[in-house]
Structures are given as structure tokens and as C-alpha cells.
PDB file of N, CA and C and ligand atoms in Angstrom:
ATOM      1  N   UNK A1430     -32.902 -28.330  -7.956  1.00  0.00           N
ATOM      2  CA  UNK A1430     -33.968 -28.188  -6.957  1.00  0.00           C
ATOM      3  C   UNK A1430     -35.252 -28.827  -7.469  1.00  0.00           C
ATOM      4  N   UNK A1431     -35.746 -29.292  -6.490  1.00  0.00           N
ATOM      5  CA  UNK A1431     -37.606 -30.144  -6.626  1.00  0.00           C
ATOM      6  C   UNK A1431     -38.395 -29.301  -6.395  1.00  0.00           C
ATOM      7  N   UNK A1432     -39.037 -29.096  -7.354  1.00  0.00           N
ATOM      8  CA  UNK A1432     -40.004 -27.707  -6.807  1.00  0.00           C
ATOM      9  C   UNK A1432     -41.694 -28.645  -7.274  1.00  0.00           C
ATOM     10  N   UNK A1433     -42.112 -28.520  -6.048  1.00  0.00           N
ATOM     11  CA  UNK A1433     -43.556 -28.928  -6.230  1.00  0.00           C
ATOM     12  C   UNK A1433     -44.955 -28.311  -5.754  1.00  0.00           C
ATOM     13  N   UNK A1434     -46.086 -27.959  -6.764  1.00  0.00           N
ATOM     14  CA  UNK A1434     -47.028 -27.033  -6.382  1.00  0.00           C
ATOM     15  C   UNK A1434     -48.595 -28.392  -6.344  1.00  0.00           C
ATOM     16  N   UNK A1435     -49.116 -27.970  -5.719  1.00  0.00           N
ATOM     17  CA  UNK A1435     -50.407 -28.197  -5.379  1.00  0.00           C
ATOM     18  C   UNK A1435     -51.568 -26.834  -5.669  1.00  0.00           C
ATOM     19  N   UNK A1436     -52.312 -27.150  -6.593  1.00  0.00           N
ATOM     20  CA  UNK A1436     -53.882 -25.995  -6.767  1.00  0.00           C
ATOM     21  C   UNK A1436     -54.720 -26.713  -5.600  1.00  0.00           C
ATOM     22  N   UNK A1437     -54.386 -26.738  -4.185  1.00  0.00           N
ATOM     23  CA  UNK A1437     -54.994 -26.781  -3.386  1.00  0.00           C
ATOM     24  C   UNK A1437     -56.701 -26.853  -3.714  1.00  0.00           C
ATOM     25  N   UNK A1438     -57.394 -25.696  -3.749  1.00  0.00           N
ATOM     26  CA  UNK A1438     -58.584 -25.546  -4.011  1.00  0.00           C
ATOM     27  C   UNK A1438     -59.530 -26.666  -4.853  1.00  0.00           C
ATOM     28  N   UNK A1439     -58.552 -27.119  -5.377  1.00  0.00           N
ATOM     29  CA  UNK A1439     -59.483 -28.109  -6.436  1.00  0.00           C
ATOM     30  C   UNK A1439     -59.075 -29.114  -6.009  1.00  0.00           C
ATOM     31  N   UNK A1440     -58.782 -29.949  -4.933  1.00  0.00           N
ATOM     32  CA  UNK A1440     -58.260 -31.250  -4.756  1.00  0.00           C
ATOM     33  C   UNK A1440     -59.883 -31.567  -4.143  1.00  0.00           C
ATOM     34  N   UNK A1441     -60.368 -33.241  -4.422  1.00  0.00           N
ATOM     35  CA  UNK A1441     -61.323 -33.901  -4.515  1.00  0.00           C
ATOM     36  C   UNK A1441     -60.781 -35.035  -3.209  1.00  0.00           C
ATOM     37  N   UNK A1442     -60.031 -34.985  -2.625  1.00  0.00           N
ATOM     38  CA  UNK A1442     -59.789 -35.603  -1.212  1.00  0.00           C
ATOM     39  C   UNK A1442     -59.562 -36.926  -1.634  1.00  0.00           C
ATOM     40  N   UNK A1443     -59.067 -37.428  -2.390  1.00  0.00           N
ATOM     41  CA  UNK A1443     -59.096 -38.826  -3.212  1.00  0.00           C
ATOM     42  C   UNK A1443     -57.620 -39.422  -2.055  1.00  0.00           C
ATOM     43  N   UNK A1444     -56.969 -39.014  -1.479  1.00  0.00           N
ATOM     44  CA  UNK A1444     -55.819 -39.537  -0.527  1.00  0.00           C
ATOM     45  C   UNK A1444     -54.825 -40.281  -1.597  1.00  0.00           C
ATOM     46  N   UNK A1445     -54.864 -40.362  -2.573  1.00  0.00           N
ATOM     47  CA  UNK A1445     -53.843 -41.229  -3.845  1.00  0.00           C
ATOM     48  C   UNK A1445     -52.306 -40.406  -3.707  1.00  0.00           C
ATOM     49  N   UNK A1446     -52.780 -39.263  -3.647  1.00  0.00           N
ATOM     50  CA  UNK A1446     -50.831 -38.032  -3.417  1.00  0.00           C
ATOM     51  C   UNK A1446     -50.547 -38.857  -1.908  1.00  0.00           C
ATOM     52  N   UNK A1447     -51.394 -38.713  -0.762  1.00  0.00           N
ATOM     53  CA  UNK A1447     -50.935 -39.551   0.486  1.00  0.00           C
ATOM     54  C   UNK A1447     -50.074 -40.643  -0.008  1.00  0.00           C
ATOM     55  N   UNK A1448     -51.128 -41.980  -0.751  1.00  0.00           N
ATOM     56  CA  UNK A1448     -50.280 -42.870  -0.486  1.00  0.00           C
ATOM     57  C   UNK A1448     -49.107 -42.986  -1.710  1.00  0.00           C
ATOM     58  N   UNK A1449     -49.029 -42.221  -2.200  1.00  0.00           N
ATOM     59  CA  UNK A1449     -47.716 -42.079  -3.270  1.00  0.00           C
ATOM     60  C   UNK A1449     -46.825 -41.768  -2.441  1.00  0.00           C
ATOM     61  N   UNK A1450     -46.371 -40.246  -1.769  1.00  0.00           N
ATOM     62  CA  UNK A1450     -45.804 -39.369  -1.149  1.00  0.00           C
ATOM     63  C   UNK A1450     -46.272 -39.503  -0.085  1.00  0.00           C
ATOM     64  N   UNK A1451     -46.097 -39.883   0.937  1.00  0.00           N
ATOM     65  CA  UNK A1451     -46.691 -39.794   2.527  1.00  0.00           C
ATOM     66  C   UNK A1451     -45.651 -38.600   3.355  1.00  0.00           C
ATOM     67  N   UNK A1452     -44.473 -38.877   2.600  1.00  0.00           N
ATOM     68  CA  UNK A1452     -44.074 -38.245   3.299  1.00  0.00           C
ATOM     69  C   UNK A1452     -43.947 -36.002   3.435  1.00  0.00           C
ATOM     70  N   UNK A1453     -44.344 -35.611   2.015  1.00  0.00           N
ATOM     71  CA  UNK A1453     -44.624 -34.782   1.780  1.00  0.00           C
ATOM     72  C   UNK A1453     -46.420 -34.504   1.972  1.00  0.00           C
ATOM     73  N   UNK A1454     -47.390 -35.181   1.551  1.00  0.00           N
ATOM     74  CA  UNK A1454     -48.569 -35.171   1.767  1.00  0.00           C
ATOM     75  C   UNK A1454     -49.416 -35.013   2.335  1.00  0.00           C
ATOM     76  N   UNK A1455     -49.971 -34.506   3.008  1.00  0.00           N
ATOM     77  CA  UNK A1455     -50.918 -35.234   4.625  1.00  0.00           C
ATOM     78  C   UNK A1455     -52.321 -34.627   4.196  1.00  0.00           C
ATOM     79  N   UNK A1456     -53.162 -35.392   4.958  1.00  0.00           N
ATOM     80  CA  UNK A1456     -54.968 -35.474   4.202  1.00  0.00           C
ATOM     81  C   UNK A1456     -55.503 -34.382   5.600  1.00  0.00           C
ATOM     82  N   UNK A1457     -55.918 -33.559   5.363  1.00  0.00           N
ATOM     83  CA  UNK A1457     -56.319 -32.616   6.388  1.00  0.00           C
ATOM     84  C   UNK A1457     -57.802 -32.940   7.168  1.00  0.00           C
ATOM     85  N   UNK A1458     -57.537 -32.886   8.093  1.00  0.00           N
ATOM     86  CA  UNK A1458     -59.183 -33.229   8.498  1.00  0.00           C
ATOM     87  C   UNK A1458     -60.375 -32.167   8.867  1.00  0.00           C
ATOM     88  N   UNK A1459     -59.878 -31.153   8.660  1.00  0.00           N
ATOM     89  CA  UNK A1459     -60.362 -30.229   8.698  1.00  0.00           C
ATOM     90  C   UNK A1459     -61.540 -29.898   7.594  1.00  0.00           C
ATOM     91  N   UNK A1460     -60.986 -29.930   6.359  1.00  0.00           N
ATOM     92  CA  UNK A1460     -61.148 -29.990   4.976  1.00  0.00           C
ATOM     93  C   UNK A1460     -61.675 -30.993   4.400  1.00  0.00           C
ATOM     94  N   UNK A1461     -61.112 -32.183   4.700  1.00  0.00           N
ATOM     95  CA  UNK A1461     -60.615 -33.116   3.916  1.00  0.00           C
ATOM     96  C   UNK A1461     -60.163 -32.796   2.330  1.00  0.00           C
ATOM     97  N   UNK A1462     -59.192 -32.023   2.115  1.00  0.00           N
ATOM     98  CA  UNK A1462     -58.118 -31.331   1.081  1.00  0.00           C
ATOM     99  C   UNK A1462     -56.917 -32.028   1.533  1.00  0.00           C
ATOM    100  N   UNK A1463     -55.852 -32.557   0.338  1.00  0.00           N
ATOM    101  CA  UNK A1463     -54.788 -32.942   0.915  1.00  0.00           C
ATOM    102  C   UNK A1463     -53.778 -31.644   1.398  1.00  0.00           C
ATOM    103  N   UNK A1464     -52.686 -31.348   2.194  1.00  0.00           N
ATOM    104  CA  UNK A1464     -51.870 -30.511   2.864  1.00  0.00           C
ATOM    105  C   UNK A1464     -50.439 -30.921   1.731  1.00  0.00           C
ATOM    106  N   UNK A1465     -50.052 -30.266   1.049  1.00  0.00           N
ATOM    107  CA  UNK A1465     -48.460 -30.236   0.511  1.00  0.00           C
ATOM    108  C   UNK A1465     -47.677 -30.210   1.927  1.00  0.00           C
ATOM    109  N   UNK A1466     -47.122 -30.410   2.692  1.00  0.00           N
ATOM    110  CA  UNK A1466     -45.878 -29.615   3.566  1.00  0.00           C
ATOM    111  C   UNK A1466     -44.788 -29.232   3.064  1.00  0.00           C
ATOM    112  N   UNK A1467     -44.413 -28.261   4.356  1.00  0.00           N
ATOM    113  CA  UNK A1467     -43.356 -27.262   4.059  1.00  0.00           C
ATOM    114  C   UNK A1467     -43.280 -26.087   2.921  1.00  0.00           C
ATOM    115  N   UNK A1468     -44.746 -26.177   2.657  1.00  0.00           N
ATOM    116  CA  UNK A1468     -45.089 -25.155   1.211  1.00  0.00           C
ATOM    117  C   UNK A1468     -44.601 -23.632   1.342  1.00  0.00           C
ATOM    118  N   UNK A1469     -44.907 -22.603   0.602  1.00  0.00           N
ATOM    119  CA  UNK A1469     -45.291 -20.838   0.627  1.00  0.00           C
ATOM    120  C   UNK A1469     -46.040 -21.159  -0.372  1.00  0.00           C
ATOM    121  N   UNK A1470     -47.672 -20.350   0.313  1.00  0.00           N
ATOM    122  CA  UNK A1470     -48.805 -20.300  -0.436  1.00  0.00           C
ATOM    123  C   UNK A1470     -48.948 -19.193  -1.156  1.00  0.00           C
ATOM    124  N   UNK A1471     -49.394 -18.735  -2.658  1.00  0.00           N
ATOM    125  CA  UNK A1471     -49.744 -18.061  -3.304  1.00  0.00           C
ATOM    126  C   UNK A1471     -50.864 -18.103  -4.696  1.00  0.00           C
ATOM    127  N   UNK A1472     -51.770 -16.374  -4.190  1.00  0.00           N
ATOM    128  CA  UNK A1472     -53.072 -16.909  -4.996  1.00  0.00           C
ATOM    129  C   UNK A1472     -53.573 -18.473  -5.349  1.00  0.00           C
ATOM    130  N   UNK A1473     -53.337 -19.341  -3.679  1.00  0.00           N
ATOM    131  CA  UNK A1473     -53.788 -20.789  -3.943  1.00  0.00           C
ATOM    132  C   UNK A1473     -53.368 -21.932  -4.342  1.00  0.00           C
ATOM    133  N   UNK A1474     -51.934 -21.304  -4.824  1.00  0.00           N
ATOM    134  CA  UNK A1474     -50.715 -22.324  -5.296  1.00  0.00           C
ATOM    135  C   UNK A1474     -49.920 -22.524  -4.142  1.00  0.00           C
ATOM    136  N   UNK A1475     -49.456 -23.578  -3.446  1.00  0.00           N
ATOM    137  CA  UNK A1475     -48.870 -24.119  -2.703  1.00  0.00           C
ATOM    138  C   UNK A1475     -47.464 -24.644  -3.062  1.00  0.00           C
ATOM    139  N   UNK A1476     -46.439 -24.265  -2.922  1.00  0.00           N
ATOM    140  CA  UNK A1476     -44.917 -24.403  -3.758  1.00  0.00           C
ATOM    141  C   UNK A1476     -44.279 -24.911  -2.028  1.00  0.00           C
ATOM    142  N   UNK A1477     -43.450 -26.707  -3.048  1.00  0.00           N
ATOM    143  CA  UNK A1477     -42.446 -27.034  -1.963  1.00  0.00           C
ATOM    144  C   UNK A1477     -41.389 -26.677  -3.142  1.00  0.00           C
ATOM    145  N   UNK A1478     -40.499 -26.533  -2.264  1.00  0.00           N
ATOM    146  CA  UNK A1478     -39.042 -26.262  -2.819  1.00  0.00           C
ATOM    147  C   UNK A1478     -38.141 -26.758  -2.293  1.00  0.00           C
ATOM    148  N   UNK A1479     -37.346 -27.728  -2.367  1.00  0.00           N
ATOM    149  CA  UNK A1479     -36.523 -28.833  -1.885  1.00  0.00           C
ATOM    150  C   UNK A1479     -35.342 -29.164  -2.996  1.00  0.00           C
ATOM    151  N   UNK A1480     -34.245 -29.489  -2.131  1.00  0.00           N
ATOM    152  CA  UNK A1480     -32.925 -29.748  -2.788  1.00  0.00           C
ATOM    153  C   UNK A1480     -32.650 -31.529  -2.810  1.00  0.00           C
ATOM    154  N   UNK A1481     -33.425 -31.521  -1.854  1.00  0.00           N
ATOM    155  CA  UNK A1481     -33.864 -33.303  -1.979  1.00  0.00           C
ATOM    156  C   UNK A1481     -34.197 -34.318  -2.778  1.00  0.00           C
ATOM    157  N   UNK A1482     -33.116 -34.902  -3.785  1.00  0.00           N
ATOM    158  CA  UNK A1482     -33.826 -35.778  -5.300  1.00  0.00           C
ATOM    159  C   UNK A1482     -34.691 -36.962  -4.823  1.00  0.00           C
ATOM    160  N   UNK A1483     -34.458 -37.007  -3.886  1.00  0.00           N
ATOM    161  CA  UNK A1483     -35.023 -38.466  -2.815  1.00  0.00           C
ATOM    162  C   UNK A1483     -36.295 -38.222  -2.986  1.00  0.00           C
ATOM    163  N   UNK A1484     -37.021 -37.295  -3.166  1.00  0.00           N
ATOM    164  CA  UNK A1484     -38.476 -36.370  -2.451  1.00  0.00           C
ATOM    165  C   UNK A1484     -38.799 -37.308  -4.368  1.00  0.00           C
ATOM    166  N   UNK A1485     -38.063 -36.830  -5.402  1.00  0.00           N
ATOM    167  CA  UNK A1485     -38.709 -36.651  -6.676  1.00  0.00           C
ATOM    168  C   UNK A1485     -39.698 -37.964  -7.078  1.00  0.00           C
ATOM    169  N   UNK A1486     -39.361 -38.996  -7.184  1.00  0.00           N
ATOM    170  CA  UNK A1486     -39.679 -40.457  -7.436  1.00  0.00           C
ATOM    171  C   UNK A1486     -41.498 -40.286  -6.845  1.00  0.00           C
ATOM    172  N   UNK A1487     -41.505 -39.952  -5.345  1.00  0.00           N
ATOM    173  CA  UNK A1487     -42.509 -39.957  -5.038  1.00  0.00           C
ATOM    174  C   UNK A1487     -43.292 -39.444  -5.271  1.00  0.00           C
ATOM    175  N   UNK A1488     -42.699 -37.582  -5.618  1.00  0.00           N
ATOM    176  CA  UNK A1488     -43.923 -37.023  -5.835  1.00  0.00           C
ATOM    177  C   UNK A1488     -44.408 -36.565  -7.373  1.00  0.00           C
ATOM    178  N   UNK A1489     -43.289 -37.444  -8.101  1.00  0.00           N
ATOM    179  CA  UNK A1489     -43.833 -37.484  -9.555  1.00  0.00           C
ATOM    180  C   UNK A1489     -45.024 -38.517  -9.767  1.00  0.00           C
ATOM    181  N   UNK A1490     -44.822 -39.684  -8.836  1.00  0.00           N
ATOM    182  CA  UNK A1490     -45.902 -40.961  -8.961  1.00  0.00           C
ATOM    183  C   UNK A1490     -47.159 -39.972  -7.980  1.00  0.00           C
ATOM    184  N   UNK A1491     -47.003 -38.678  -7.013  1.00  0.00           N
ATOM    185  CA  UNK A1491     -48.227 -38.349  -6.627  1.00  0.00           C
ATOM    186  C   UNK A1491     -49.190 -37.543  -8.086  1.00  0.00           C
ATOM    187  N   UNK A1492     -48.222 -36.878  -8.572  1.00  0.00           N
ATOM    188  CA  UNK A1492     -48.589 -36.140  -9.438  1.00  0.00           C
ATOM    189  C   UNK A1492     -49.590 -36.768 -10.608  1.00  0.00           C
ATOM    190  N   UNK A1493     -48.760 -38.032 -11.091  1.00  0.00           N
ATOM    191  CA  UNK A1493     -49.368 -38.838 -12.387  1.00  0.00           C
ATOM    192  C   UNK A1493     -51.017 -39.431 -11.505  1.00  0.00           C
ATOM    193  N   UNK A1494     -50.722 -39.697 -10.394  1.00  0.00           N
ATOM    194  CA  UNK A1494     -51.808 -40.253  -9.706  1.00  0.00           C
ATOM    195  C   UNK A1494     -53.245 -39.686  -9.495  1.00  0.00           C
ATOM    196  N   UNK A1495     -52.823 -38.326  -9.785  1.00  0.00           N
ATOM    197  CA  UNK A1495     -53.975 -37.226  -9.327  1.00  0.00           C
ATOM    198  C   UNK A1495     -54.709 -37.272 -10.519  1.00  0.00           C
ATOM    199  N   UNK A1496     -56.376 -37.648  -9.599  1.00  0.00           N
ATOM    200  CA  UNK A1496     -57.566 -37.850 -11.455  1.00  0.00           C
ATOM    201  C   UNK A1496     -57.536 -35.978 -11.246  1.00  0.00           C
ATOM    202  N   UNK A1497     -57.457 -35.090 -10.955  1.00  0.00           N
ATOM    203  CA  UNK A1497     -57.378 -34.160 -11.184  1.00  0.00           C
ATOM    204  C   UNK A1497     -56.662 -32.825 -11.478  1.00  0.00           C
ATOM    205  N   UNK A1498     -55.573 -33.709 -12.041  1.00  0.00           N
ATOM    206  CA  UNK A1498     -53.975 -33.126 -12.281  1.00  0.00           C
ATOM    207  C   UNK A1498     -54.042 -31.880 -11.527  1.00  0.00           C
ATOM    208  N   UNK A1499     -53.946 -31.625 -10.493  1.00  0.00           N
ATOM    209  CA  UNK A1499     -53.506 -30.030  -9.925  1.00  0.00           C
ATOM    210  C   UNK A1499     -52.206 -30.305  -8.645  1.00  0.00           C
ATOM    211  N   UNK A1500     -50.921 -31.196  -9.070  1.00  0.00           N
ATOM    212  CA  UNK A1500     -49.987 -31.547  -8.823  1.00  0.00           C
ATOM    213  C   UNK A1500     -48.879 -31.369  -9.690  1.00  0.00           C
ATOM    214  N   UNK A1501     -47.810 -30.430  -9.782  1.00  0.00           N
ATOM    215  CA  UNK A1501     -46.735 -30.750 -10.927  1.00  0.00           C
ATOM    216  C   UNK A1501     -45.458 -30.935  -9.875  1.00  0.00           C
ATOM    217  N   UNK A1502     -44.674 -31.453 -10.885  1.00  0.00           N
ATOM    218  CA  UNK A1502     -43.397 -31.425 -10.207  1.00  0.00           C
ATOM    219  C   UNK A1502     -42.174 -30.732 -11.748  1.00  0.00           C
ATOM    220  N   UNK A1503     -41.410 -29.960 -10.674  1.00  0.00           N
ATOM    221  CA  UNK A1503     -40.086 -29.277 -12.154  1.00  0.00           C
ATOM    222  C   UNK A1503     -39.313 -29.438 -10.826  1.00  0.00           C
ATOM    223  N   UNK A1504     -38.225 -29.632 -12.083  1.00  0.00           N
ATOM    224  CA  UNK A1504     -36.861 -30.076 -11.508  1.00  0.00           C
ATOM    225  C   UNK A1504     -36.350 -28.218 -12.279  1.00  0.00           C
ATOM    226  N   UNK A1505     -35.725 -27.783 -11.428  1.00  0.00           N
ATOM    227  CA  UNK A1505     -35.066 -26.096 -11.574  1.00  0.00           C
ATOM    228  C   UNK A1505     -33.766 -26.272 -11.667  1.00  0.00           C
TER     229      UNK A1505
HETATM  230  S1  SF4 B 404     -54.342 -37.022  -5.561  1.00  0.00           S
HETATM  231 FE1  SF4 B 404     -55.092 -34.984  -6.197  1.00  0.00          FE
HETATM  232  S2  SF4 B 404     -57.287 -34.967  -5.751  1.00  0.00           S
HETATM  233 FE2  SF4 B 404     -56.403 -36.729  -4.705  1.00  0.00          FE
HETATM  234  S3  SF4 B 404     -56.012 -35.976  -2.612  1.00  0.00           S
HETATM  235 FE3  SF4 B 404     -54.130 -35.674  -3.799  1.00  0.00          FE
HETATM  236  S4  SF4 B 404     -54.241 -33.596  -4.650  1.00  0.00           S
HETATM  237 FE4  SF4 B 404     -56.294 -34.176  -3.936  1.00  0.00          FE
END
């Protein structure tokens, strides 16, 4: 399993996870905070959980991309 979290709160709206991952990603306009999808939020941590290896490639290059590392990705 791909398990990927976002520290929401501290994202700096930089859109770099967008264009890595578009397809997990989306830039909120509300906020302007990027959106993980398909998450469960806790104390601010945002967890995808996916069986999908397809998803990994991308959102390891979102992760390395972030000037504010609050992106990981574990493989479970
Ligand atoms: S790369 Fe990091 S700081 Fe930039 S929008 Fe994505 S989560 Fe936010």
C-alpha cells in the first residue's frame, strides 16, 4: 500500500506537489493550500491510502519537490 500524508497547515501554496502529482493534488482556492485527495484528516495530517503503485513515482517527485517538506510517502 501507498500511503501518503500532507501537514496541510504549513503548505506555502508553491503549486510544485500540483505539477508533480496532478492527479492526487489540487491547489484550493479557497485557501490557496494545496488539497491531498481522497485523504482521512487527523490532528492536521491528511493520509491517502492507496493500493495503486502507479500513484508512487508521482507523489514521491511531489514530496522531494516540496521547499517545505510536509509531504511523505511509505510504502506499508
Ligand atoms: S509543494 Fe509543498 S508547499 Fe508547495 S503547494 Fe505542495 S504541499 Fe504546499
Amino acid at each position: 500500500m501507498v500511503i501518503v500524508t500532507l501537514q496541510r497547515q504549513k503548505c506555502i501554496g508553491c503549486n510544485y506537489c500540483v505539477e508533480m502529482a496532478p492527479h492526487q493534488f489540487q491547489m484550493s482556492k479557497k485557501d490557496g493550500k494545496t488539497v491531498l485527495l481522497n485523504t482521512t484528516e487527523k490532528k492536521g495530517f491528511y493520509t491517502l491510502k492507496s493500493n495503486d503503485y502507479a500513484i508512487l513515482e508521482a507523489c514521491e517527485n511531489a514530496s522531494k519537490a516540496c521547499p517545505v517538506n510536509i509531504i511523505s510517502v511509505k510504502i506499508n
